[in-house]
Coordinates of C-alpha atoms and ligand atoms in Angstrom, one line a residue:
X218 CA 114.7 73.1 86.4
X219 CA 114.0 69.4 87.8
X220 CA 110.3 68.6 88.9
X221 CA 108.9 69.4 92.3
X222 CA 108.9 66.7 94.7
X223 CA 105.9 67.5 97.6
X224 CA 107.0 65.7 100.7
X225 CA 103.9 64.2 102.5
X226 CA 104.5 63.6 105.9
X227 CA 102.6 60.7 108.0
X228 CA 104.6 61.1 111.4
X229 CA 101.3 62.1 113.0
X230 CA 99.6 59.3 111.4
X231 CA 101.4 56.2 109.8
X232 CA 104.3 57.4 112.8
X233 CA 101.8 57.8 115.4
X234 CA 101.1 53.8 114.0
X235 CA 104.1 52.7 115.3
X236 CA 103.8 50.5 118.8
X237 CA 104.4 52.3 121.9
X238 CA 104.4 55.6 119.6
X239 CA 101.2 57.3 120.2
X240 CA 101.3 60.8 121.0
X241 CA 98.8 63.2 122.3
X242 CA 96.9 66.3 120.4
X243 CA 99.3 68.9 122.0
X244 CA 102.3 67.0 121.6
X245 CA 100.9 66.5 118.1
X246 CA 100.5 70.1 117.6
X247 CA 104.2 70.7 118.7
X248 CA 105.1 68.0 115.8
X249 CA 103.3 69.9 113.4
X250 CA 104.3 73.3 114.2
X251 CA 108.3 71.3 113.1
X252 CA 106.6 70.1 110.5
X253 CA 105.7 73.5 108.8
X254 CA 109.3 75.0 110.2
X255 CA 110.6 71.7 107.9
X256 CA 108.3 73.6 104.9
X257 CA 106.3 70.0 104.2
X258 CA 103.7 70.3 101.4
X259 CA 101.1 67.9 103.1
X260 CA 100.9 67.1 106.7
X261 CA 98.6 64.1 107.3
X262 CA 97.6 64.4 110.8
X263 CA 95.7 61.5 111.8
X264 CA 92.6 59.1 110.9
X265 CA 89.9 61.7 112.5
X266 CA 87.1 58.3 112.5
X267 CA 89.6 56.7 114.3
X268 CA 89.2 58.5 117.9
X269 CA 88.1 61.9 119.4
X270 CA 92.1 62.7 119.6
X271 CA 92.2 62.3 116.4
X272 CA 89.5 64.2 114.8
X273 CA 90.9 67.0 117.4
X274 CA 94.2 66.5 116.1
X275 CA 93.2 67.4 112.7
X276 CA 91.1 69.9 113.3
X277 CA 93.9 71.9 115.1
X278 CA 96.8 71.4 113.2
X279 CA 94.2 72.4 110.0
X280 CA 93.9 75.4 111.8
X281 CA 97.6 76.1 112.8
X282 CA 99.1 75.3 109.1
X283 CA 96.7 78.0 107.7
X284 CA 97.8 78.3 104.1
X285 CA 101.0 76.9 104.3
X286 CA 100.6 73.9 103.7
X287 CA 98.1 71.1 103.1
X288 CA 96.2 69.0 106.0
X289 CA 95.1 65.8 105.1
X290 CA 93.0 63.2 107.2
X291 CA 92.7 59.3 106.5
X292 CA 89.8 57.3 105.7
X293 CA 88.9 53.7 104.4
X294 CA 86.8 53.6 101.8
X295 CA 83.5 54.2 103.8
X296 CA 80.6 57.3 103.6
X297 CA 81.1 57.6 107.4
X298 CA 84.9 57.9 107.7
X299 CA 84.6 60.2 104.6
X300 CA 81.9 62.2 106.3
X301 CA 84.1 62.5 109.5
X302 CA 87.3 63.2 108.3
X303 CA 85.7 66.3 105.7
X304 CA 84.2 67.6 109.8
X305 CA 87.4 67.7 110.9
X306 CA 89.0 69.2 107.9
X307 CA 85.9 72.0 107.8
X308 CA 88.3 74.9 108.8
X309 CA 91.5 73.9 106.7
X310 CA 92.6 76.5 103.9
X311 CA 93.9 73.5 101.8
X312 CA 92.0 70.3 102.7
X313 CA 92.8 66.6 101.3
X314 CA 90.9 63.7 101.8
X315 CA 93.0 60.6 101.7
X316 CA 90.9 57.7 101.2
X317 CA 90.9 54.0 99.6
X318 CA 90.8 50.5 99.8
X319 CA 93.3 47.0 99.6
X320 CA 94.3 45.9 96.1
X321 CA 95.9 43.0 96.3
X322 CA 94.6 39.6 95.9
X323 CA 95.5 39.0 99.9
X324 CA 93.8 42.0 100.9
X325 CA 90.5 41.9 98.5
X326 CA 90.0 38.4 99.2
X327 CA 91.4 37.3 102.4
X328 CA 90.8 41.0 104.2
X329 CA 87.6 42.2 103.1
X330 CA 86.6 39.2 101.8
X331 CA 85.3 41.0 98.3
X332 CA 85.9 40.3 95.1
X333 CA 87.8 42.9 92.7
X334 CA 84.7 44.1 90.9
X335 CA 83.4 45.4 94.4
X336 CA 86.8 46.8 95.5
X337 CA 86.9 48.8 92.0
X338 CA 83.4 50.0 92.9
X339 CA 83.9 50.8 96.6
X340 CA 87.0 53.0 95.2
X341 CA 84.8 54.8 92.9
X342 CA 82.5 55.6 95.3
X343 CA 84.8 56.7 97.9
X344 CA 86.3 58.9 96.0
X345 CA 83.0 60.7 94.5
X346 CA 82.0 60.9 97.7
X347 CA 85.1 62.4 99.0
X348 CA 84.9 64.8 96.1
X349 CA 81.6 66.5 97.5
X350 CA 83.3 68.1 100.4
X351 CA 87.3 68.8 99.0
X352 CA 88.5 69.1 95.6
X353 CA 91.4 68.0 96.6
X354 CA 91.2 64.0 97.1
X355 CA 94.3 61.3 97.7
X356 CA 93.5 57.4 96.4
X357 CA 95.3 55.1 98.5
X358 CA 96.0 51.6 96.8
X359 CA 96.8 49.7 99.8
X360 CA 99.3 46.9 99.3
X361 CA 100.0 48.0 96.0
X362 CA 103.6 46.5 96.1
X363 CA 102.7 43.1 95.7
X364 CA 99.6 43.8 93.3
X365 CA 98.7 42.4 89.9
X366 CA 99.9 45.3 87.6
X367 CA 96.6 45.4 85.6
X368 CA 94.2 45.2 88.1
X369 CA 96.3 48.0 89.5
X370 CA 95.8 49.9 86.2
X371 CA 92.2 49.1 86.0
X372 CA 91.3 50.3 89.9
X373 CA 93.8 53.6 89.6
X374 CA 92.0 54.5 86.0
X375 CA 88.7 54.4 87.6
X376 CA 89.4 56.9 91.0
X377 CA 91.4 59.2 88.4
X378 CA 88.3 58.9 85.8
X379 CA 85.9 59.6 89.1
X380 CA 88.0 62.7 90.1
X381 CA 91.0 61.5 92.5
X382 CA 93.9 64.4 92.6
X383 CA 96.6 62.1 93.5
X384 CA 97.1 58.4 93.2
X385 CA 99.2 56.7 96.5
X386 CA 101.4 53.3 95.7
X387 CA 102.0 51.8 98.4
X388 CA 104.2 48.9 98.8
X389 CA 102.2 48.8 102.7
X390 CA 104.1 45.2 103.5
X391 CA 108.1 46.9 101.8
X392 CA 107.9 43.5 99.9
X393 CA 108.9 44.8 96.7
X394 CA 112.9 45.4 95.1
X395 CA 113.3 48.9 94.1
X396 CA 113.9 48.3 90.6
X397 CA 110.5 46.5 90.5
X398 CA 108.6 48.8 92.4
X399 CA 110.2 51.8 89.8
X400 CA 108.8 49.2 86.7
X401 CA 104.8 49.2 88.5
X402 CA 105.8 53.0 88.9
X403 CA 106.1 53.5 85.3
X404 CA 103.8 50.9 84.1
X405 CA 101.1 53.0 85.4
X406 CA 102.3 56.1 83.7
X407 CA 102.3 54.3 80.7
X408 CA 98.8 52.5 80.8
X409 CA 96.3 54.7 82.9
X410 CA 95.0 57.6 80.5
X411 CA 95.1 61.0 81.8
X412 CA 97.8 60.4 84.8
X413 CA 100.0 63.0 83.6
X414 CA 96.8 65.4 85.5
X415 CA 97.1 63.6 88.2
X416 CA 100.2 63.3 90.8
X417 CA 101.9 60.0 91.9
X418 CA 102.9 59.5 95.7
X419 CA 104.6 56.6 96.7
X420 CA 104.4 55.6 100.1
X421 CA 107.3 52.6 101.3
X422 CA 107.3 50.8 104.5
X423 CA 110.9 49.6 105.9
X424 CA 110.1 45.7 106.1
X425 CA 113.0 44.5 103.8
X426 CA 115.0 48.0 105.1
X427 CA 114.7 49.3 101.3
X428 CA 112.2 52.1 102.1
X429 CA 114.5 54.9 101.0
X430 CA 115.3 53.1 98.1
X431 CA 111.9 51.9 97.1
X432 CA 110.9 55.8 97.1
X433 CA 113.8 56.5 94.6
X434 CA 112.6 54.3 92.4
X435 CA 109.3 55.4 92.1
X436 CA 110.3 59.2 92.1
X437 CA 113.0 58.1 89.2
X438 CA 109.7 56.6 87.0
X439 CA 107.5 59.3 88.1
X440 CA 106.1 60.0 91.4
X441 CA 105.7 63.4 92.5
X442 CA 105.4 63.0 95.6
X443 CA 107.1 60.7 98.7
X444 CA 105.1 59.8 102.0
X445 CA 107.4 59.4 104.7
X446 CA 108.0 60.3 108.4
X447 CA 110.8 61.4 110.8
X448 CA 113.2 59.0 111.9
X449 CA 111.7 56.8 109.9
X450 CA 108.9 55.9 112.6
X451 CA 105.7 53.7 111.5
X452 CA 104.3 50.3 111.6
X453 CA 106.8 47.6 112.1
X454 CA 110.1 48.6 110.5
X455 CA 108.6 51.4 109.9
X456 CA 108.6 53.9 106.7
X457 CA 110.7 55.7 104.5
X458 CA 112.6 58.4 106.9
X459 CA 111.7 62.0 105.3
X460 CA 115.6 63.0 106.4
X461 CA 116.8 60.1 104.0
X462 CA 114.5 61.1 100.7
X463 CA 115.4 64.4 100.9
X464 CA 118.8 64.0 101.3
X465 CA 118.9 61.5 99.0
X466 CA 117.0 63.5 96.4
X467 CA 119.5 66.5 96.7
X468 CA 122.4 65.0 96.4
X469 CA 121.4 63.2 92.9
X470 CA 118.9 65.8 92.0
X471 CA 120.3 65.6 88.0
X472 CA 120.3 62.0 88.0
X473 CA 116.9 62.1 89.9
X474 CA 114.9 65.0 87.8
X475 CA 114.1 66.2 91.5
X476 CA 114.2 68.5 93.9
X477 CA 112.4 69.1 97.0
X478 CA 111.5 72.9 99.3
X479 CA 112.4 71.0 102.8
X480 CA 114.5 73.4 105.3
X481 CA 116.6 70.5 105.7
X482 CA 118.4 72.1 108.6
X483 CA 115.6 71.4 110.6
X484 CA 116.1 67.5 110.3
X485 CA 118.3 67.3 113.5
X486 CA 115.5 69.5 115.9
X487 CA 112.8 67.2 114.1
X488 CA 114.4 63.8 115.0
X489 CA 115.3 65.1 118.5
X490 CA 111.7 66.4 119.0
X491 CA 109.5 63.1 117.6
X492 CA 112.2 60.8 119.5
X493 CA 111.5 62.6 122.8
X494 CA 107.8 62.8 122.4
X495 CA 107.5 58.7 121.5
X496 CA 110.2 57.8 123.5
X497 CA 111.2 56.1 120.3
X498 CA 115.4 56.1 120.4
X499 CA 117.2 57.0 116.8
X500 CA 119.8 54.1 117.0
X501 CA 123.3 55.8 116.5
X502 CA 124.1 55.0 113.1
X503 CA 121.0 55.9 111.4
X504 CA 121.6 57.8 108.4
X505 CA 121.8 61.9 108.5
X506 CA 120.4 62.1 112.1
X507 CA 121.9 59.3 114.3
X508 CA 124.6 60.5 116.8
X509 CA 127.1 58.7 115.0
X510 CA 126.0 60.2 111.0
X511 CA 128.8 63.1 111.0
X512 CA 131.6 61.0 113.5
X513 CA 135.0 59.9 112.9
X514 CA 136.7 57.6 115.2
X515 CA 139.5 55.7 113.3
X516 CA 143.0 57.6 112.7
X517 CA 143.0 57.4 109.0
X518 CA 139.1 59.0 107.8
X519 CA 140.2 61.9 110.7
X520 CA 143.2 62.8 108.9
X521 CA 141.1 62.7 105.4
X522 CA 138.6 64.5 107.1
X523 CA 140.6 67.3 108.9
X524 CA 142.6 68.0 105.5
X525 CA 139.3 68.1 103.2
X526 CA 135.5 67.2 105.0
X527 CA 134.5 65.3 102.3
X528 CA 137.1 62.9 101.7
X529 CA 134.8 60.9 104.0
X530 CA 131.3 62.9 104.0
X531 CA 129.1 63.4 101.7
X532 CA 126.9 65.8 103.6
X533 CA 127.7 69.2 105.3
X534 CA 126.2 68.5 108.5
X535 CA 125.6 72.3 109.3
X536 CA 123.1 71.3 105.7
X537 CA 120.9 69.3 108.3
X538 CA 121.4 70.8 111.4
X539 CA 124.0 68.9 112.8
X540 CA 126.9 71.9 113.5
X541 CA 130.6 69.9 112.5
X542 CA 131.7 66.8 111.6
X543 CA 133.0 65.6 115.4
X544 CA 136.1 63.8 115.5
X545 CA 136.3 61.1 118.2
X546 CA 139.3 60.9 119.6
X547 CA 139.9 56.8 120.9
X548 CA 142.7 54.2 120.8
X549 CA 142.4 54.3 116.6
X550 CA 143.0 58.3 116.8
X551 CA 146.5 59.3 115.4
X552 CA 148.7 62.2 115.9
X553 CA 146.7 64.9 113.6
X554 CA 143.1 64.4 115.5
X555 CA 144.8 64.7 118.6
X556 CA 146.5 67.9 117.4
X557 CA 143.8 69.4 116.1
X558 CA 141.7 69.1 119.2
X559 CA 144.4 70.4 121.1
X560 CA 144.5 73.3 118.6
X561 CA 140.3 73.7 119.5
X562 CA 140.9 73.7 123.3
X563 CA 143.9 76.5 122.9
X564 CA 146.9 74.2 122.8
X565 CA 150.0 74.1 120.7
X566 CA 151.8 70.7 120.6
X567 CA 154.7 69.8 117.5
X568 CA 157.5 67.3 117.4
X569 CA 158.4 65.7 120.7
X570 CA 156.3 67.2 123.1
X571 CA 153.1 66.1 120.9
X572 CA 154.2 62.8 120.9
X573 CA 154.7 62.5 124.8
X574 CA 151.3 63.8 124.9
X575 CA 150.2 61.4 122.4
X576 CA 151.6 58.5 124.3
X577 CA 149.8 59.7 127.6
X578 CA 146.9 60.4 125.3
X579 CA 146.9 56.4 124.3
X580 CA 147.5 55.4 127.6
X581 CA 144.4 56.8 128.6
X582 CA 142.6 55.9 125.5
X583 CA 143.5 52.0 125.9
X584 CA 141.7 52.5 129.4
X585 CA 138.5 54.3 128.1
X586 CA 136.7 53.8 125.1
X587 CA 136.2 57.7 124.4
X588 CA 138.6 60.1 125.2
X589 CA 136.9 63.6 126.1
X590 CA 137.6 67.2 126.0
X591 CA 138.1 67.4 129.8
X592 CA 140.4 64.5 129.8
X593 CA 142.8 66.0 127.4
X594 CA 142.9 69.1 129.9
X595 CA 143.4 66.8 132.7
X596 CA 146.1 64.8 131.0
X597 CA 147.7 68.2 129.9
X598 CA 147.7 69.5 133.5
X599 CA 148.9 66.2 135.1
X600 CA 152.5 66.7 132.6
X601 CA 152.8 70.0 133.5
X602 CA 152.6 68.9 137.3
X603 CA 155.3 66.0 136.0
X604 CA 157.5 68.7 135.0
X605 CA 157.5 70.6 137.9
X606 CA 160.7 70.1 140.0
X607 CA 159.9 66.5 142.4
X608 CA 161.6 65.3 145.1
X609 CA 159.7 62.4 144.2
X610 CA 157.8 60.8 141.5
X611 CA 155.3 57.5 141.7
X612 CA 156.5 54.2 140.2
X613 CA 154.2 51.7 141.5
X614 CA 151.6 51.5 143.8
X615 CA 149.3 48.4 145.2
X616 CA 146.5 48.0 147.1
X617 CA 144.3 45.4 148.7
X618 CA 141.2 46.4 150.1
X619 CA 137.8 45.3 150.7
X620 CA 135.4 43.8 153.2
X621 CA 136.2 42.3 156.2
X622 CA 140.0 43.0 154.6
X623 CA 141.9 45.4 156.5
X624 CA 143.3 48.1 153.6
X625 CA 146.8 47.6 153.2
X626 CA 149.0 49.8 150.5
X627 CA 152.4 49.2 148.8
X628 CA 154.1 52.0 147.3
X629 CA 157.6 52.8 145.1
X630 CA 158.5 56.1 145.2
X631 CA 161.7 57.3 143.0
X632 CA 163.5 59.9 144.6
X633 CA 165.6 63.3 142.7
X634 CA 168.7 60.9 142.4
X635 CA 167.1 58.1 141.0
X636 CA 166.5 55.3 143.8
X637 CA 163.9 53.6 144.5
X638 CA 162.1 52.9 147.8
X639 CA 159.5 50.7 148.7
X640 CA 157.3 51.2 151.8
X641 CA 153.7 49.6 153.4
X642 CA 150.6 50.6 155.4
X643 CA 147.6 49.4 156.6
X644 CA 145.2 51.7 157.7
X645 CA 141.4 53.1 157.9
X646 CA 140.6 53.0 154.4
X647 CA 142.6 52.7 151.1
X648 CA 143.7 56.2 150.9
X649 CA 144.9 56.3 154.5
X650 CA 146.5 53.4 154.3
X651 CA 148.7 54.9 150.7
X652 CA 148.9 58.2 152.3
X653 CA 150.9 56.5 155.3
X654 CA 153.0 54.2 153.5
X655 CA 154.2 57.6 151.4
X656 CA 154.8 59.1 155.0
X657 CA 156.8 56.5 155.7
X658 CA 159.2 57.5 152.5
X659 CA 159.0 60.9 152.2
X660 CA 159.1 62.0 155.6
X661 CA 158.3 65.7 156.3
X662 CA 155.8 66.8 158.8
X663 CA 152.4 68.0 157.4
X664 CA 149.1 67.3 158.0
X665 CA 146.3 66.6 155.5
X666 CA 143.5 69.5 156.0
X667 CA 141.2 68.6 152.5
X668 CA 141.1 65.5 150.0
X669 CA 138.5 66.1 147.6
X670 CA 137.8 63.7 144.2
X671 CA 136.0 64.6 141.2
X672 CA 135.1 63.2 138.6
X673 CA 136.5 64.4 135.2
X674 CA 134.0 63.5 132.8
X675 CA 130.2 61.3 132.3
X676 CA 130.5 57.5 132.5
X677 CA 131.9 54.8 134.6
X678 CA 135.3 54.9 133.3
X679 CA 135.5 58.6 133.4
X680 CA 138.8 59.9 134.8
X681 CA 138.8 60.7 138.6
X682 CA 140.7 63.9 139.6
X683 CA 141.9 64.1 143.3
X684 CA 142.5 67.9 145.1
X685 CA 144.5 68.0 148.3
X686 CA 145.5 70.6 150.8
X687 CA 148.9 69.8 153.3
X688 CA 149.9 72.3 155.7
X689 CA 153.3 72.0 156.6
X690 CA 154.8 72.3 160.0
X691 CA 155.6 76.1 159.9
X692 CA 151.7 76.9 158.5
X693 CA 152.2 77.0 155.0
X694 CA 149.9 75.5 153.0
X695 CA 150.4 73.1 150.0
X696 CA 147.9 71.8 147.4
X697 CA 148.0 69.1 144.9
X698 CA 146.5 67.4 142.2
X699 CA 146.1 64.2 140.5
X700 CA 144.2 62.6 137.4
X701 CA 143.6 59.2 136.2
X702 CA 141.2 56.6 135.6
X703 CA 141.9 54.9 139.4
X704 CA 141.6 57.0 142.0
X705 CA 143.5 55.5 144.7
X706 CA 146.3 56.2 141.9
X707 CA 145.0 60.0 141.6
X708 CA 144.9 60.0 145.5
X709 CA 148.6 59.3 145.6
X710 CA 149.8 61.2 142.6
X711 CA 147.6 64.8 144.0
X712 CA 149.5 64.1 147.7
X713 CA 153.2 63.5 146.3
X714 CA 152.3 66.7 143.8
X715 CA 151.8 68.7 147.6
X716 CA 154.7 67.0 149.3
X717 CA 156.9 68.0 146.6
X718 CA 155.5 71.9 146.3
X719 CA 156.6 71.9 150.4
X720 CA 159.7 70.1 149.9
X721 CA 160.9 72.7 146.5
X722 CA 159.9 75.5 148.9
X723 CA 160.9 74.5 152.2
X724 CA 164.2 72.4 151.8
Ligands
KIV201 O1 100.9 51.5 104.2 C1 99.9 51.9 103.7 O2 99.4 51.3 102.7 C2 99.2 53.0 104.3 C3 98.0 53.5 103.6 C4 96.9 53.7 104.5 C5 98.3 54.7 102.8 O3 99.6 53.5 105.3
ZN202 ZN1 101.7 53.0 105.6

């Protein structure tokens, strides 16, 4: 059996850190209550001195995680914050403290202007003090990462000699290389008596974008625990993103000694959730939750990946919550994505007619830069319509239009024997103006009674798809349609699909 990793999660605090992030105690709650559905071992939910929210916020979600899981509150390494965050804490079933204090030369000297004697002392006392009201009390390090490796022994020896439960390493700035960071990991198993009764949590910030990685290393020397958050939120770059850890920790959970109990198909409802609650965006090809984590675009990973998944993923995305690997169907698709999408909609295309539709389908695909479920039906539809019997078919059309222009069309029209004919209009608007220079070629009496356009799918280059009605001299009634990206050319290709339904049935 590999060792137990707990997952500490800081959305609510370290997260909530981020600019423009802050969130309020419900929305908090509503975090937590994905937190526990996640199966976290600690939630820290917030800095109670910090604010009335706060305190509230910890208060409550102590309350709602019950037994399940741990509820820990920051504090500097001050009787008062201590004092405050145990109130808050009062009704949890499994309270933690999390306290400390800087311990590196830049934040002992230039940030609380002390010297390292008193920061060892202030630690001490913090976390005896701590101790009177939990049993269960976290030592924060901050700025561990760029510390001096023996003071580091020397302050962690004396919270673990005064009662701490778990030591935090952070590297707060993320200015340390993994492999380093793994070294200051081990050095401390090695040098500070009686750590192995203690746990080891690394916490990483994103700075240098090695978060993940820095958290890896120290699990890999010993940690046994990782603090991280959703979507990676937190100060600056952020911190490492929970989703990434744990992912990362169960696919090399030999080569790691490590596993971890997160529900990881939660991770897509917890990214969603903390991104609409911040307003914070997950860019689209962030790791496991981005919108782009399980897509294919290019022709040749969608073949890989319709004959085997993981030619090109590692991850089942059903694993995290993200239902099938999508394949993007674009000007890089080939033949087999297209096919297969067909196949999903209900269509069967082999040999030559799949590769007239693939031709249409790159036709279209050269014009828009994502080619959508609804536009394959529309482009499926518009060759049937081609393949009905016509009278006549579109070759060109032209339009100028505009204001103060008058609209003025140009058509070509190829009739059943082959011949071409070329006619213009001007009239009221652009469709008018197409609509009477086809008159003028195709010639049988009808009258327009409805022109409706649609739009096929989301986005400015979404196909347009044109539905007319003609009713023919004798009362009949005739409708057309007509799809593509420019909807004068829709326009013209829904009216000759009418005109050539009356002129099969009435000539
Ligand atoms: O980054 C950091 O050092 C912190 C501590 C308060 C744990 O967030
Ligand atoms: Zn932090």
């Amino acid at each position: 059996m590999t060792r137990k990793i707990d997952i500490f999660d800081t959305t609510l605090r370290d997260g909530e850190q981020s600019p423009g992030a802050s969130m309020n105690t419900e929305e908090k709650l509503v975090v937590a209550r994905q937190l526990l559905r996640l199966n976290v071992d600690v939630i820290e939910a917030g800095f109670p001195i910090s604010s009335p929210g706060d305190f509230e916020s910890v208060r409550r979600i102590a309350e709602l995680a019950g037994d399940q899981c741990t509820v820990a509150g920051l504090t500097r390494a001050v009787e008062k914050d201590i004092v405050c965050a145990a109130d808050a804490l009062k009704y949890a079933k499994r309270p933690r403290i999390h306290t400390g204090i800087g311990v590196s030369k830049s934040h002992i000297y230039d940030k609380l202007r002390i010297d390292e004697d008193t920061a060892v002392e202030r630690a001490v006392k913090a976390v005896k003090c701590a101790r009177n009201y939990v049993e269960d009390v976290q030592f924060y390090a901050e700025d561990a990462g760029r510390s001096d490796y023996d003071f580091l022994v020397r302050i962690i020896q004396a919270v673990v000699d005064a009662g701490a439960t778990v030591v935090n390493i952070p590297d707060t700035t993320g200015y340390s290389l993994p492999e380093e960071f793994g070294q200051r990991i081990k050095y401390l198993v090695d040098n500070v008596n009686g750590i192995q009764n203690v746990k080891i949590a690394v916490h990483c910030h994103n700075d240098l974008g090695m978060a993940t990685a820095l958290a890896l290393a120290g699990v890999k020397n010993g940690a046994r625990q990782v603090e991280c958050t959703i979507n990676g939120l937190g100060e600056r770059a952020g911190n490492t993103a929970m989703e990434e850890v744990v992912m990362a920790i169960r696919m090399h959970e030999e080569d790691l000694d490590a596993h971890t109990d997160i529900n990881t198909r939660e991770f897509i409802k917890a990214s969603r959730l903390v991104s609409s609650i911040t307003g914070m965006t997950v860019q689209a090809n962030k790791a496991i939750v981005g919108s782009n984590a399980f897509a294919h675009s290019s022709g040749i990973h969608q073949d890989g990946v319709l004959k085997k998944r993981d030619t090109y993923e590692i991850i089942d995305p059903a694993d995290v919550g993200a239902g099938q690997s999508q394949i993007v169907l674009t000007a890089r698709s080939g033949h087999a994505a297209l096919k297969h999408r067909l196949e999903e909609l209900g269509y069967t295309y082999e040999g030559e007619e799949l590769d007239k539709m693939y031709t249409a389908f790159l036709n279209l695909a050269d014009k828009k830069k994502e080619v959508y479920d609804e536009d394959l039906e529309s482009l499926i539809h518009e060759r049937d319509r081609e393949e009905e019997a016509t009278a006549f078919t579109l070759v060109a059309s032209q339009i100028s239009c505009g204001f103060p222009l008058t609209p003025t069309a140009t058509v070509t029209l190829k009739d059943a024997n082959g011949r071409e004919h070329t006619a213009c209009d001007y009239g009221t608007g652009p469709v008018d103006a197409m609509y009477k220079a086809v008159n003028k070629i195709v010639d049988v009496e009808n009258d327009l009674s409805e022109f409706s356009v649609q739009s096929v799918t989301r986005g400015i280059d979404a196909l347009g798809e044109v539905t007319v009605r003609v009713t023919a001299a004798n009362g009949e009634v005739y409708s057309g349609r007509g799809a593509d990206g420019d909807i004068i050319v829709s326009s013209t290709k829904a009216y000759l699909n009418a005109l050539n339904r009356l002129i099969a049935e009435q000539h």
